[in-house]
XYZ file of C-alpha atoms in Angstrom:
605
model
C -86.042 37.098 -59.417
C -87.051 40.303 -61.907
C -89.856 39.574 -64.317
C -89.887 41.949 -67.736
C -93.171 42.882 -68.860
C -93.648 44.567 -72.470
C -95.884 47.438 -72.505
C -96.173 51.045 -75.341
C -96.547 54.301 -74.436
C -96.716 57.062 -76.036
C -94.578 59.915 -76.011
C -96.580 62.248 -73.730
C -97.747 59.573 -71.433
C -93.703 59.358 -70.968
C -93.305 63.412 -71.075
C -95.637 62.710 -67.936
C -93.370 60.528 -66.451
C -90.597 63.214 -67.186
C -92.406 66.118 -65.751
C -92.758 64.379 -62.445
C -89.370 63.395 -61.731
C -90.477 59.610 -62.368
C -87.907 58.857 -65.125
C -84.471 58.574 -63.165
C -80.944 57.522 -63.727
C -78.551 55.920 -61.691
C -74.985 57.407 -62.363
C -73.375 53.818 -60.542
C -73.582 52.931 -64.749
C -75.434 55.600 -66.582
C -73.697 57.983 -68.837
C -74.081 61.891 -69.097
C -75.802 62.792 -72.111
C -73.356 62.306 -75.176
C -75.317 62.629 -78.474
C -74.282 64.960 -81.257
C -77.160 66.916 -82.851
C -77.107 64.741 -85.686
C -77.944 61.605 -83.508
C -80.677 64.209 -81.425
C -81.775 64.843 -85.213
C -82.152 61.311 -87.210
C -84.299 60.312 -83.842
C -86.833 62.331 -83.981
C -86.991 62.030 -88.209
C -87.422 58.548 -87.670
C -90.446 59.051 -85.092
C -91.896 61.897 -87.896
C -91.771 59.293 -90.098
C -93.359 56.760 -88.258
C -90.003 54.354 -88.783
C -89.492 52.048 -85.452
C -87.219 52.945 -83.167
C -85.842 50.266 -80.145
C -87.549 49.538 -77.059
C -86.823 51.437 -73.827
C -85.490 49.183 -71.093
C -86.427 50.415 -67.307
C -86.717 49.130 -63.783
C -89.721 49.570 -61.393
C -89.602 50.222 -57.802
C -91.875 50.175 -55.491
C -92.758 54.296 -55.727
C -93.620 54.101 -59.165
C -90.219 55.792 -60.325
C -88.998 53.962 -63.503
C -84.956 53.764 -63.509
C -83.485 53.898 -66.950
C -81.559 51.084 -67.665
C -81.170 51.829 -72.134
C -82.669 54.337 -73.946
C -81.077 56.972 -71.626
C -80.177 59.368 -74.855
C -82.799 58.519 -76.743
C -85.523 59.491 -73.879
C -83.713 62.565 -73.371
C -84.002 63.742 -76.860
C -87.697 63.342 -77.318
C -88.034 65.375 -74.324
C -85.931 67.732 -74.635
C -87.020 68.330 -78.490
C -91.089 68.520 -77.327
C -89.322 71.696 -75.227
C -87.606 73.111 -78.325
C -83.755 72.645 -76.959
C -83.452 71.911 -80.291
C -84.682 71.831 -84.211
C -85.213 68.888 -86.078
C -83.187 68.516 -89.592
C -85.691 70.487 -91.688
C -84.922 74.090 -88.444
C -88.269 73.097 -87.318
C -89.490 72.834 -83.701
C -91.833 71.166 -81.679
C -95.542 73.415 -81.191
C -95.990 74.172 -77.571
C -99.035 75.405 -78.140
C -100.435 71.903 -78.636
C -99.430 70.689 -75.794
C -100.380 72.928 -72.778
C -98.333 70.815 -70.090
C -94.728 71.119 -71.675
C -95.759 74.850 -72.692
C -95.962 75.587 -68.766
C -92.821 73.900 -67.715
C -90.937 75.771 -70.645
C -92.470 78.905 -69.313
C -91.815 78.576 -65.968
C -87.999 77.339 -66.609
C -87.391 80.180 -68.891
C -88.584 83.008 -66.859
C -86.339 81.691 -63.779
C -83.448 81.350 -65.791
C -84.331 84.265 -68.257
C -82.415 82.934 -71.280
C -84.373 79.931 -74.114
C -82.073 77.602 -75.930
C -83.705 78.371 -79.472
C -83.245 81.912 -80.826
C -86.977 83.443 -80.154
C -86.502 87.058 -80.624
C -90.062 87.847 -81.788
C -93.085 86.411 -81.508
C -93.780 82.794 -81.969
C -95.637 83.011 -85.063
C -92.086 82.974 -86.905
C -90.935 80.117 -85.802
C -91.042 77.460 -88.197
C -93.053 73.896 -86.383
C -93.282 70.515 -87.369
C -96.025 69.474 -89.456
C -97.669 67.587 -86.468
C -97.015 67.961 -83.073
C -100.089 66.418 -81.417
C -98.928 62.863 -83.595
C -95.836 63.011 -82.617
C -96.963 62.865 -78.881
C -99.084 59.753 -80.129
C -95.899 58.210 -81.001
C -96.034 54.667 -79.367
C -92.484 53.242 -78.300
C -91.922 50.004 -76.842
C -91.015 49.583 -73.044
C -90.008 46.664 -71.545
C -90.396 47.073 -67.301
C -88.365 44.627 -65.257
C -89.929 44.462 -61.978
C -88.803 43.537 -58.470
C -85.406 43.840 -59.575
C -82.398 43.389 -57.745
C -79.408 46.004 -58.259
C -77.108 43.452 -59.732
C -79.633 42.278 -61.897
C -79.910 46.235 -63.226
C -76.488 46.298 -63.610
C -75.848 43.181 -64.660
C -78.549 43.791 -67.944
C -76.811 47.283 -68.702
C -73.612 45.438 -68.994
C -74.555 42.827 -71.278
C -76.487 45.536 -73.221
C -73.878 46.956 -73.891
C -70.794 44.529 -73.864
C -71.212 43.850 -77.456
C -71.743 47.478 -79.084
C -69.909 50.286 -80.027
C -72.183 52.997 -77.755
C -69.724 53.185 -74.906
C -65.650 53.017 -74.367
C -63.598 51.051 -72.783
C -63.796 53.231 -69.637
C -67.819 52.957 -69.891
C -67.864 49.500 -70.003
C -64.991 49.131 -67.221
C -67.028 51.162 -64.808
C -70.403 49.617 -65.924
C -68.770 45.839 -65.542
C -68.258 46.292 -62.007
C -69.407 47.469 -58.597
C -66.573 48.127 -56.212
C -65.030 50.702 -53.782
C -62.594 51.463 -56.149
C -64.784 51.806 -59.710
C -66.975 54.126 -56.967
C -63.748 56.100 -56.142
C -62.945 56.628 -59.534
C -66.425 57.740 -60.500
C -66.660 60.017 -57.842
C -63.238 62.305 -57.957
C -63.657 62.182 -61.709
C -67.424 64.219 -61.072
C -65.439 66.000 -58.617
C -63.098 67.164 -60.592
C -65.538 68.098 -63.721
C -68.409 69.504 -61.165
C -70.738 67.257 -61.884
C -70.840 65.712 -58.654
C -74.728 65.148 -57.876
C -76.821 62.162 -55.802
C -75.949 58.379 -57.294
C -79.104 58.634 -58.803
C -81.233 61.837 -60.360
C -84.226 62.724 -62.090
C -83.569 62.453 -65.967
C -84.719 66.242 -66.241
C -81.467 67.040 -64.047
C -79.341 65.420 -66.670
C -78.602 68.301 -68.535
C -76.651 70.057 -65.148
C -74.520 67.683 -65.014
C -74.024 66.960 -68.615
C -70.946 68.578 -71.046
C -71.624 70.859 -73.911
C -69.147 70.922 -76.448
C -68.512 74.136 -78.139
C -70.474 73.157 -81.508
C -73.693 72.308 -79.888
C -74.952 74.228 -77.376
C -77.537 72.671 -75.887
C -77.219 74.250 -72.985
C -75.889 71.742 -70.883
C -74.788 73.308 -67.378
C -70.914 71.959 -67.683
C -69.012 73.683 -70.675
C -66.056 71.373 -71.583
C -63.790 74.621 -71.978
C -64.119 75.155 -68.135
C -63.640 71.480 -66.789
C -59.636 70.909 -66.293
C -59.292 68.286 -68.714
C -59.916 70.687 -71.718
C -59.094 73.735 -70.132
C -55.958 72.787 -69.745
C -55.999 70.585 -73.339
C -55.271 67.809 -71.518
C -58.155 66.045 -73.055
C -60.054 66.786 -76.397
C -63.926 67.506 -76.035
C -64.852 64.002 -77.471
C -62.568 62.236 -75.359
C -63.925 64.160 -72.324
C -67.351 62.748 -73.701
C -65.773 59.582 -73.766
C -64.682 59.511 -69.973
C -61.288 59.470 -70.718
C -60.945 61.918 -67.333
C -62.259 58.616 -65.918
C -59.508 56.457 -67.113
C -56.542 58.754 -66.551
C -57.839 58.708 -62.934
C -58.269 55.191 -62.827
C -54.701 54.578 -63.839
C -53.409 57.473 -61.494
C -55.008 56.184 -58.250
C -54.261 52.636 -59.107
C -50.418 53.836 -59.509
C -50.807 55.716 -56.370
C -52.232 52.812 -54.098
C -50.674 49.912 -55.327
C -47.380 51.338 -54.306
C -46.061 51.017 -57.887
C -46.688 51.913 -61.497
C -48.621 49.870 -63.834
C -48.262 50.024 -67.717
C -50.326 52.399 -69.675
C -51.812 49.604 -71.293
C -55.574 48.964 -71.853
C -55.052 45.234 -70.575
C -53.379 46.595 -67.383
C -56.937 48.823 -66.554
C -59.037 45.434 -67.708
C -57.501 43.330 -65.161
C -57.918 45.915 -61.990
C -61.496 46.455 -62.866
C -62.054 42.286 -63.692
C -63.962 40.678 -60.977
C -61.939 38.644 -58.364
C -58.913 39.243 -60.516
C -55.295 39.174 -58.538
C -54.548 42.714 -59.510
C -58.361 43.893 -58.759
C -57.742 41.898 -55.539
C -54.347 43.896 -54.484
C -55.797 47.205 -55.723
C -58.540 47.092 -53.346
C -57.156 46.056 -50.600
C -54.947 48.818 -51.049
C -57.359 51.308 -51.485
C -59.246 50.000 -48.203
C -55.991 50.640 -46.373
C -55.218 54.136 -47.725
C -58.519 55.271 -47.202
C -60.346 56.731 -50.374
C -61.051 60.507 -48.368
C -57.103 60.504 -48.414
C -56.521 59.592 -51.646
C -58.965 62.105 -53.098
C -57.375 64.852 -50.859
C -54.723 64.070 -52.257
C -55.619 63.980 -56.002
C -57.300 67.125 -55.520
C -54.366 68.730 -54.198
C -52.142 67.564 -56.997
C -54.499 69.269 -59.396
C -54.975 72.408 -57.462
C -50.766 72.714 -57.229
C -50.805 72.325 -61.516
C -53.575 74.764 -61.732
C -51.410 77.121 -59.608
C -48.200 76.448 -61.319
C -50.046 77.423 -64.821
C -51.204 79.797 -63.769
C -47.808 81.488 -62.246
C -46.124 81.300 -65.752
C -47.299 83.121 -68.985
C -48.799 80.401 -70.785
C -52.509 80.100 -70.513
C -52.878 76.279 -70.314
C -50.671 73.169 -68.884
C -50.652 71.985 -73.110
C -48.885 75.340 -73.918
C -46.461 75.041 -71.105
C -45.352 71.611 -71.559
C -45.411 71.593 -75.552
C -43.552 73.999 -77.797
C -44.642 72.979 -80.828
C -47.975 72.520 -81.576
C -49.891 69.451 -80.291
C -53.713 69.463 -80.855
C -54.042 65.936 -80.056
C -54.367 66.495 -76.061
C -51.471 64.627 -74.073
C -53.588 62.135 -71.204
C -50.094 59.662 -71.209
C -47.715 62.549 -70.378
C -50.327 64.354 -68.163
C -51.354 60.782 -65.939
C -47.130 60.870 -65.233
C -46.674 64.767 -64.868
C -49.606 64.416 -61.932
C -47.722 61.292 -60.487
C -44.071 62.850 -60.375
C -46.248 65.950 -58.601
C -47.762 63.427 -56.575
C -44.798 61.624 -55.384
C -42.767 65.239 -54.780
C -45.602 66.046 -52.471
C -46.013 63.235 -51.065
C -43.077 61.285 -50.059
C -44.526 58.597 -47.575
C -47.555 57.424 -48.709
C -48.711 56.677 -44.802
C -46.826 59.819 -43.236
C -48.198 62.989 -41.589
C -45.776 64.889 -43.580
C -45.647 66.514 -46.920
C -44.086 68.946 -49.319
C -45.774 72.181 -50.349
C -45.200 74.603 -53.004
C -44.477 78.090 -51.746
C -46.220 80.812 -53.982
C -42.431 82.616 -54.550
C -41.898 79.146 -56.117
C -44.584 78.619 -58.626
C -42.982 80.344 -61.651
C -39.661 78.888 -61.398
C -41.509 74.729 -61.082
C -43.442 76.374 -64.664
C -39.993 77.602 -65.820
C -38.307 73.972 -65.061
C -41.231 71.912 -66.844
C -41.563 74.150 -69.784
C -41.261 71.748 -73.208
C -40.787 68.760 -71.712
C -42.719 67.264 -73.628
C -40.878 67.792 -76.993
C -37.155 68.688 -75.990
C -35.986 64.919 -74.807
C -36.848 65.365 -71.167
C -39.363 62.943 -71.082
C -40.094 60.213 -73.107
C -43.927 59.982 -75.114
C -45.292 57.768 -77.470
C -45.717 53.947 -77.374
C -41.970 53.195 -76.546
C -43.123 55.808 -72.975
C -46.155 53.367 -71.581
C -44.243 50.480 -70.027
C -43.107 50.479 -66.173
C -39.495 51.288 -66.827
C -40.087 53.952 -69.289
C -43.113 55.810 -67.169
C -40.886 55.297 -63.864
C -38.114 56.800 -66.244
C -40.060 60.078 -66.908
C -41.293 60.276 -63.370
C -38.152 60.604 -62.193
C -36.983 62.835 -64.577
C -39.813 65.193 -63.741
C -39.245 64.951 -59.806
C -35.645 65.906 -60.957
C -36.949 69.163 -62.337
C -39.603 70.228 -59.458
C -38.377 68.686 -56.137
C -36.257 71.355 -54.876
C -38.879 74.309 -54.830
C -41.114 72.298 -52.757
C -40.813 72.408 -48.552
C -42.067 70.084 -46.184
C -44.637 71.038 -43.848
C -47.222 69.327 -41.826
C -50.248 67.557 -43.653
C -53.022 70.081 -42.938
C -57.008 69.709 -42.422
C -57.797 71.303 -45.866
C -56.035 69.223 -48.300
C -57.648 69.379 -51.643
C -59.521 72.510 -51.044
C -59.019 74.553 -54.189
C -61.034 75.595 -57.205
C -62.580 72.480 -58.400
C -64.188 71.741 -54.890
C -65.417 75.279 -54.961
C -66.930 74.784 -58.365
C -68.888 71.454 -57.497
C -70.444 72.710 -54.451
C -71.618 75.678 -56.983
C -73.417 73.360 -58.843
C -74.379 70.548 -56.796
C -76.174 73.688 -54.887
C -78.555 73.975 -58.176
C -79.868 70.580 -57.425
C -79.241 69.667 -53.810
C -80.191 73.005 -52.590
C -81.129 72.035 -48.947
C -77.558 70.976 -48.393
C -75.150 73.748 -50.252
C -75.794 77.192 -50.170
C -74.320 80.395 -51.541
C -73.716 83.868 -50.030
C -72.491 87.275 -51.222
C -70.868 88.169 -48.551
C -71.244 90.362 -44.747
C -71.347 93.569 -46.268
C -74.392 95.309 -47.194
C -74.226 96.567 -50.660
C -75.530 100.248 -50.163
C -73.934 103.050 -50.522
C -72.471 102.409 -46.694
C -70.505 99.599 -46.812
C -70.403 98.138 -43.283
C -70.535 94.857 -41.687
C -74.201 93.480 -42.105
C -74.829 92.161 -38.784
C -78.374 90.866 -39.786
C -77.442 89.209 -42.510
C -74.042 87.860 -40.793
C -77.072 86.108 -38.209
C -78.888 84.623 -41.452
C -75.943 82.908 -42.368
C -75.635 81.626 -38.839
C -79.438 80.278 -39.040
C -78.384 78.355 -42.068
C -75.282 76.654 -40.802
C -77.937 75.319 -37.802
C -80.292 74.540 -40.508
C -78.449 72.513 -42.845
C -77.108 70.722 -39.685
C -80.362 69.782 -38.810
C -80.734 68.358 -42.433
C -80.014 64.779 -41.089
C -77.595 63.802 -44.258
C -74.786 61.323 -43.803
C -72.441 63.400 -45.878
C -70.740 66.744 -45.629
C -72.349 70.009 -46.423
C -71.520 73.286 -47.651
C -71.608 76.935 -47.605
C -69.787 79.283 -50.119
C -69.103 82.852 -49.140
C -68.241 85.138 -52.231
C -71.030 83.803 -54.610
C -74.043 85.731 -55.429
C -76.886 83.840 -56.673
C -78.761 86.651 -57.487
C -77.759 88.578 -60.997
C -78.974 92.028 -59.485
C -76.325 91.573 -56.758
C -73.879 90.481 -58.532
C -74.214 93.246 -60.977
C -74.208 96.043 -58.054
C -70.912 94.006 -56.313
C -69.342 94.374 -60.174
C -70.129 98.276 -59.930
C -69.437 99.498 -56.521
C -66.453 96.384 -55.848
C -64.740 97.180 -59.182
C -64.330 93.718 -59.909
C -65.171 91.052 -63.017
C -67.732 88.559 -61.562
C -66.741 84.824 -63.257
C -69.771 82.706 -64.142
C -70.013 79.669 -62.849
C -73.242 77.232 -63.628
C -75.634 80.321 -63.941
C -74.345 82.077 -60.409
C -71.408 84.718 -60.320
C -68.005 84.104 -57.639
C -67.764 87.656 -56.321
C -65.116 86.760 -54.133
C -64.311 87.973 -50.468
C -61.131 89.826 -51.027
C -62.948 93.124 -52.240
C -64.482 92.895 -48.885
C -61.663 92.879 -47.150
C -60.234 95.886 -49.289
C -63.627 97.694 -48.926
C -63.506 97.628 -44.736
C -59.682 98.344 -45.723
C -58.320 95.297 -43.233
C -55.932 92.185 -44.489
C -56.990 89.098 -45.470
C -56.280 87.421 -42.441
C -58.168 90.154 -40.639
C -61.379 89.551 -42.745
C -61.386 85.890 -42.170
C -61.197 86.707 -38.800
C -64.438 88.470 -38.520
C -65.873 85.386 -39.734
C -64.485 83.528 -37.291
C -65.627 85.837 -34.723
C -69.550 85.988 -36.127
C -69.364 82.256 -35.443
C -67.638 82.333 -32.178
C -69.575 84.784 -30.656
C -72.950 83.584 -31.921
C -75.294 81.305 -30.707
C -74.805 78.597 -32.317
C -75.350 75.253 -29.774
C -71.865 72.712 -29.708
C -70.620 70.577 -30.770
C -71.623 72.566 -34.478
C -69.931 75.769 -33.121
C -66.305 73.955 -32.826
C -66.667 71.952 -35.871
C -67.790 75.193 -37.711
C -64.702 76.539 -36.496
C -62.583 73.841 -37.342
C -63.739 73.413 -41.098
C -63.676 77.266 -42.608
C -61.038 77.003 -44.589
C -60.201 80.177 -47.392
C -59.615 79.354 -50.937
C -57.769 82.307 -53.110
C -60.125 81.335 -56.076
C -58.670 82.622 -59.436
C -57.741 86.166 -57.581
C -61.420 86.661 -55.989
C -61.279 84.757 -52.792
C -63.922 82.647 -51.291
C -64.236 81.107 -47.558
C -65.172 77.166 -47.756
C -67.523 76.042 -44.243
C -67.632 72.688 -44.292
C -70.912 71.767 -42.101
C -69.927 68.065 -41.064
C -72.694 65.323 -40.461
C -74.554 65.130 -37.024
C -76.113 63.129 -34.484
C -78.292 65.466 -32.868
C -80.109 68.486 -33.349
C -78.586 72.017 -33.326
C -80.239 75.283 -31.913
C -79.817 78.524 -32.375
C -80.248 80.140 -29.045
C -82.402 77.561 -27.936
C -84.392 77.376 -31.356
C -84.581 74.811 -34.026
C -83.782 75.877 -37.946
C -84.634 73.731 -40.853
C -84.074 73.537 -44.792
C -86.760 74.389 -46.645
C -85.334 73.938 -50.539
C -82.852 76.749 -50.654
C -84.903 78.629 -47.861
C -84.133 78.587 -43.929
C -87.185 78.414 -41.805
C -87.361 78.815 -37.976
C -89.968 75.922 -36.061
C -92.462 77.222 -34.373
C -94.222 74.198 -32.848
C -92.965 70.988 -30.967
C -94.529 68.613 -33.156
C -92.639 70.263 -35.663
C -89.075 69.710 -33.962
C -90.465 65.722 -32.474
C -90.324 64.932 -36.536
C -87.129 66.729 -37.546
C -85.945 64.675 -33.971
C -86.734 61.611 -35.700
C -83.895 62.513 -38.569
C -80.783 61.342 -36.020
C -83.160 58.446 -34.538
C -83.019 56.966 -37.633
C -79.166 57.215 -38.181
């Protein structure tokens, strides 16, 4: 049973913590980072002015990493504010030169991303600090550290921290209450779908990747909310996003989805699914367990790559323009949860089949033609009178009426759900789980001869053996098309003639201006790919299943090829030579006692 001890510490003693990746947070109930700059602001005032400010509640294990269990915003503000992210309410910032250890990390961060969250054009002496930095790191705050504690116990305190406040929303607490397959499904494709998909638990300095910033703040979070689908598309507002109302329109899609029949948009109807031992939690999961969760996100993520497609076909530059007519700045999650389900069950006619229903590209324009306005010219119902069975089943099937006959069946291929948002994740998972997702420009060498770089075609081939011989459980990934590296990007932008998009700090390039550089189709170009991996030497079975999961992904006119390297349970040579991860680096093993340990890897699994 846990035991809480109450201890102080002061602010640097817990910047320590920070620096060394002890402070971590478990995403199973943890939040992104959500507070305004106000909230950032009145924090640290209080602290300047001595006023209390709650405990910190964390969990020790056994390597000496703390896990956040409250205080997860406010931590993150103190630290973040000692490394001027932000000024306090008077424009004044922290004084790195009093504290040597945060003025080296800032230093070091800055010059690898080259950019600095607070304007510092000129030199430091006209920057305005706060009056004094070294008490502020003096600052005691009260921590209470439960020991040997189970992870129900963890979960069960951050539930009852919580059940009684206003901090989180419904969807929060829903996911927090609860630790099943499906609350872990819905967690999951909704970080899939924003990019934020990471390890269930991270350091608390990685929070900020994987956190949204809003348009008004800036703090330089990795995710902006204008890029994630749900605003992008105005589906959902900015707070609500915040909010995790992404989370719940999931949550009521997939449970419509698996359960074989709709449920009312209802809060009550969401409470009793994700209520412990409930009937309709009970007949939920079990359906889910049948299904299979890698189908249904397949699935999802194919329904939201065919919407991104079909917006993109007409002349409108978001689904909340095409559907409304009339102004709507409200964001539409009711109509948009039973636009993806009448998409959903066009697609997908038998839920257990091996066939489904595609949308040809000649068709895209004419399914954005048939849904424009629905919203506002009587098609569809919205409202409160629109959230009960009969009315939601009502607009589903008006919907279906409007799409079904530009879709054709086809078989149900291997790269369902491949599309933009997978690309994306991978992008930015690859900032913090380097070793197992990498990016490359592409095979061409980016001289003034543009030819098929054979050396750097046999890199890439290292790498695929490498990652394999990472040992993970999971799936990994490597991106051709993105350039990691500004410099290359910029020369691809000049000598490709092409606009670069951003993405999480790296530029997509794409592979199509390859393809029209060594003037050869598409499918010609993928096939040299195919080929490099074919005829290298790669050892099997990671040859074949190389093979068998490049899949190409038109990515918002650029192109990029998808290899999927799938889990192992050996090692993998390359001609007769073991490769390993090394960060984002690929190393070559040059003794045995070397290979005996990366052995041990698949002994283990």
């Amino acid at each position: 049973m846990a035991r809480v001890d109450t201890k102080s510490r002061t602010i640097q003693s817990l910047y320590s913590l920070y620096a060394a990746d002890k402070l971590r947070v478990n995403r199973r109930y943890q939040r992104k980072l959500v507070w305004t700059l106000e909230e950032k602001q009145r924090l640290i005032e209080s602290v300047l002015n001595e006023y209390p400010i709650p405990a910190i509640l964390v969990a020790e294990h056994e390597d000496g990493v703390l896990e956040i269990i409250d205080g997860l915003q406010r931590l993150h503000t103190l630290m973040s504010f000692i490394e001027q992210e932000f000024q306090d309410c008077n424009n004044n910032v922290f004084d790195l030169e009093k504290f040597p250890t945060a003025k080296d990390r800032v230093a070091e961060r800055e010059s690898m991303e080259q950019t600095s969250h607070i304007d510092n054009e000129g030199d430091s002496s006209e920057k305005s600090y706060i009056a004094d930095s070294t008490k502020f790191l003096d600052y005691e705050i009260a921590m209470l550290v439960m020991r040997n504690a189970s992870l129900s116990e963890i979960e069960d305190v951050f539930q009852r921290i919580n059940a009684y406040g206003h901090q989180l929303s419904d969807q929060e607490r829903r996911q927090s209450g609860i630790d099943s397959a499906f609350s872990a499904f819905v967690r999951n494709i909704a970080a899939d779908i924003r990019g934020d998909q990471t390890f269930e638990t991270l350091p608390l300095s990685k929070m900020p990747s994987i956190s949204i910033d809003m348009p008004k703040t800036k703090f330089g979070y990795e995710i902006q909310a204008g890029d994630v689908f749900w605003n992008r598309h105005g589906i959902l507002l900015g707070k609500q996003l915040r909010d995790s109302l992404d989370e719940q329109c999931l949550a009521d899609l997939a449970a419509c989805i698996v359960g074989k029949k709709l449920i009312p948009r209802t809060k009550d109807a969401l409470d009793k699914i994700y209520t412990r031992g409930s009937s309709e939690s009970k007949r939920i999961q079990s359906s889910l367990d049948i299904f299979g969760e890698d189908n249904l996100r397949d699935r999802i993520r194919e329904v939201f790559n065919v919407i991104d497609r079909v917006v993109s076909a007409s002349d409108d530059s978001k689904l909340l323009n095409l559907l409304y007519t009339k102004t709507n700045n409200n964001g539409f999650p009711a109509v948009f949860t039973v636009l993806a389900i009448a998409f959903y069950q066009t697609m997908f006619p038998s839920i257990d089949g091996d066939k489904m229903r595609v949308l040809p590209k000649k068709n895209e324009r004419l399914v954005a033609e048939a849904i424009k306005g629905t919203a506002n010219d009587g098609k569809i119902e919205s409202g409160k009178q629109a959230t009960s069975v009969d009315r939601r089943e009502h607009n589903v099937n008006a919907i279906k009426g409007l799409i079904g006959d530009y879709f054709e069946e086809t078989e149900i291929g291997p790269f369902l759900g491949v599309g933009e948002g997978l690309i994306d994740t991978i992008i930015r998972r690859s900032k913090i789980e380097s070793p197992s997702f990498e990016l490359k420009q592409g095979g061409l060498s980016l001289g003034s001869k543009r030819s098929w770089n054979k050396n750097a075609v046999e890199k890439i081939m290292h790498t695929f053996v490498a990652m394999a011989n990472n040992g993970v459980s999971g799936d990994q990934y490597l991106l051709i098309g993105v350039a990691d590296k500004d410099a290359d990007a910029d020369q691809i932008a000049r000598i490709d003639a092409i606009s670069p998009i951003r993405v999480a700090g790296v530029s997509v390039v794409g592979v199509d201006r390859e393809a029209k550089a060594l003037g050869i189709s598409l499918e010609s170009y993928q096939q040299k790919w195919r080929d490099a991996v074919e005829n290298s030497k790669i050892s099997e079975p990671l040859k074949g299943q190389l093979l068998s999961n490049m899949n190409y992904s038109p990515y918002r006119g650029l192109g990029v090829i998808i290899f999927k390297v799938p889990a192992q349970d050996k090692l993998s040579f390359y001609d007769g030579e073991v490769y390993i991860r090394k960060g984002d680096s690929t190393r070559k093993l040059i003794n045995a006692a070397a290979v005996i340990d990366v052995n041990t890897r698949f002994e283990k699994r």
